[in-house]
Coordinates of C-alpha atoms in Angstrom, one line a residue:
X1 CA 80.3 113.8 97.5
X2 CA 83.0 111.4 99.6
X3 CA 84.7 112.9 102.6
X4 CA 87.2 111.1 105.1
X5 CA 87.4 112.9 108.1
X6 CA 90.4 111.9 110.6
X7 CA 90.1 112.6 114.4
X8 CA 91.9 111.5 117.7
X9 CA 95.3 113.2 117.2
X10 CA 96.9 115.1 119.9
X11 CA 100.2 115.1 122.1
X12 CA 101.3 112.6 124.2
X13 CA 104.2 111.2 125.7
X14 CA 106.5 108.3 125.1
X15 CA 105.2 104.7 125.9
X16 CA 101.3 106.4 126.1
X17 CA 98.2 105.4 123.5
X18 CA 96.1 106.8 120.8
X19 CA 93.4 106.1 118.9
X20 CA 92.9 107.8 115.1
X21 CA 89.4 107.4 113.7
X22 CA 88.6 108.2 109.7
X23 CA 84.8 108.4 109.1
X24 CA 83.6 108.4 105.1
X25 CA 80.8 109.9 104.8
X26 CA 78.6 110.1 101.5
X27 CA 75.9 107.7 99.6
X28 CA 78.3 104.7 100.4
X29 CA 77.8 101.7 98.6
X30 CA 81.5 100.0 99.6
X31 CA 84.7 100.8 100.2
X32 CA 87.8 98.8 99.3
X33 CA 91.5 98.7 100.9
X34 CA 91.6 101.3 104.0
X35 CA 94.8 102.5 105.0
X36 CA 96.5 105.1 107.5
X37 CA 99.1 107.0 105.9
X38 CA 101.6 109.1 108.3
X39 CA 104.1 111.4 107.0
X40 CA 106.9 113.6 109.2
X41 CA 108.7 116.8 108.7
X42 CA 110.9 116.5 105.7
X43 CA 110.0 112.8 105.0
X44 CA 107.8 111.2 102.0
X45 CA 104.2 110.4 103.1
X46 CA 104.3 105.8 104.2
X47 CA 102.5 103.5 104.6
X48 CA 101.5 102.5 108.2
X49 CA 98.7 100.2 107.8
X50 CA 96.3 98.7 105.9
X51 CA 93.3 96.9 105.6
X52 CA 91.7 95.4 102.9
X53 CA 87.9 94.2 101.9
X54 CA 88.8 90.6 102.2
X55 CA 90.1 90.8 106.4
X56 CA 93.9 90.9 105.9
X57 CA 96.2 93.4 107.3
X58 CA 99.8 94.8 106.8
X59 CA 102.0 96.8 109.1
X60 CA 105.4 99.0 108.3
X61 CA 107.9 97.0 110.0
X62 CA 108.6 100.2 112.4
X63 CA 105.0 99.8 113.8
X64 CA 104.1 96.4 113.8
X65 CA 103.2 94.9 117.3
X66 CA 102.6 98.4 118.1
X67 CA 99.8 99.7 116.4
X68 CA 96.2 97.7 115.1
X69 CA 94.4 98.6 112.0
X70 CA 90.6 98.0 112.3
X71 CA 87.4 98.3 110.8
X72 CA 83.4 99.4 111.3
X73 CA 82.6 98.3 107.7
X74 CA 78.7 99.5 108.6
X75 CA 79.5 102.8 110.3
X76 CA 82.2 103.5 106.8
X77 CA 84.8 103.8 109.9
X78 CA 88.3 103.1 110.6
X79 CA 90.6 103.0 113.3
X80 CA 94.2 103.2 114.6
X81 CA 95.0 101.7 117.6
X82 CA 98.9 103.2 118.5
X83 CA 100.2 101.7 121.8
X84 CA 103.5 102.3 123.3
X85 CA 104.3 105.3 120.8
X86 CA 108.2 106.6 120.2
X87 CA 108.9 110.0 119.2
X88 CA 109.6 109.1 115.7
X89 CA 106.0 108.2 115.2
X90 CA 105.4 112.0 115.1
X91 CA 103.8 112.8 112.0
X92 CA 101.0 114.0 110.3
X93 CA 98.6 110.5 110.0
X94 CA 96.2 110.8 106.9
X95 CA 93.4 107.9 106.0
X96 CA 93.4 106.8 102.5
X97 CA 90.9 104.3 100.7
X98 CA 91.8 102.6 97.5
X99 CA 88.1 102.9 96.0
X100 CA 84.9 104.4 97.2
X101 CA 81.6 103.3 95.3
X102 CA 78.6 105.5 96.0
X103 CA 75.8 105.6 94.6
X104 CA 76.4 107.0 90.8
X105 CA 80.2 106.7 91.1
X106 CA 83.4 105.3 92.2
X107 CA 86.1 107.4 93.8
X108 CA 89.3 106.4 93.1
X109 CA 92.3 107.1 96.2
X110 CA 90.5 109.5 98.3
X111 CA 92.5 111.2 101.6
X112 CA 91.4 112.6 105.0
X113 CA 93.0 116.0 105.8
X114 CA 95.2 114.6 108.2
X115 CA 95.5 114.6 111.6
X116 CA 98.7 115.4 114.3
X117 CA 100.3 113.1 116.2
X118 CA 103.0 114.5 118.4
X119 CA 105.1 112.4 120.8
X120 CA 107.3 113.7 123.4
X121 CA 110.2 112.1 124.4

């Protein structure tokens, strides 16, 4: 069994940092596309980030410059690096892979649970 587990959330103020982690754990083989998700009150879940298998990297306009997608390909880890955060980046941030191969299967578009990230103006 696959599980993405966020971490790193928390409340901060305007202009400060933080750093989101997402750890798959399981009988991982490889893992395709990350991404980090976020989603606000009353607003559809976007696209922040991502990062795919092959090294590139896409950002929402709202956060590029900002924030820095990375990844620990042998620890099945990655990271969110969000500098200088605005109030409207409050949201619930999720970590999403396009495809998970373990050993026996593939897992297709797994989530974390999701993780807060509160900014005070």
């Amino acid at each position: 069994q696959v599980q993405l587990v966020e971490s790193g959330g928390g409340l901060v103020q305007a202009g400060e940092s933080l750093r989101l982690s997402c750890v798959a754990s399981g009988s991982i083989v490889s893992i395709s596309t990350m991404d980090w998700y976020r989603q606000a009150p009353g607003k559809q879940r976007e696209l922040v980030a991502d990062f795919t298998s092959g090294g590139s990297t896409n950002y929402a306009d709202s956060v590029k410059g900002r924030f820095t997608i990375s990844r620990d390909n042998a620890k099945n880890t990655w990271y969110l690096q969000m500098n200088s955060l605005k109030p409207e980046d409050t949201a619930v941030y999720y970590c999403h892979a396009d495809r998970i191969v373990t050993i026996g299967r593939t897992i297709i578009g797994p989530w974390g649970q999701g993780t807060q990230v509160t900014v005070s103006s």
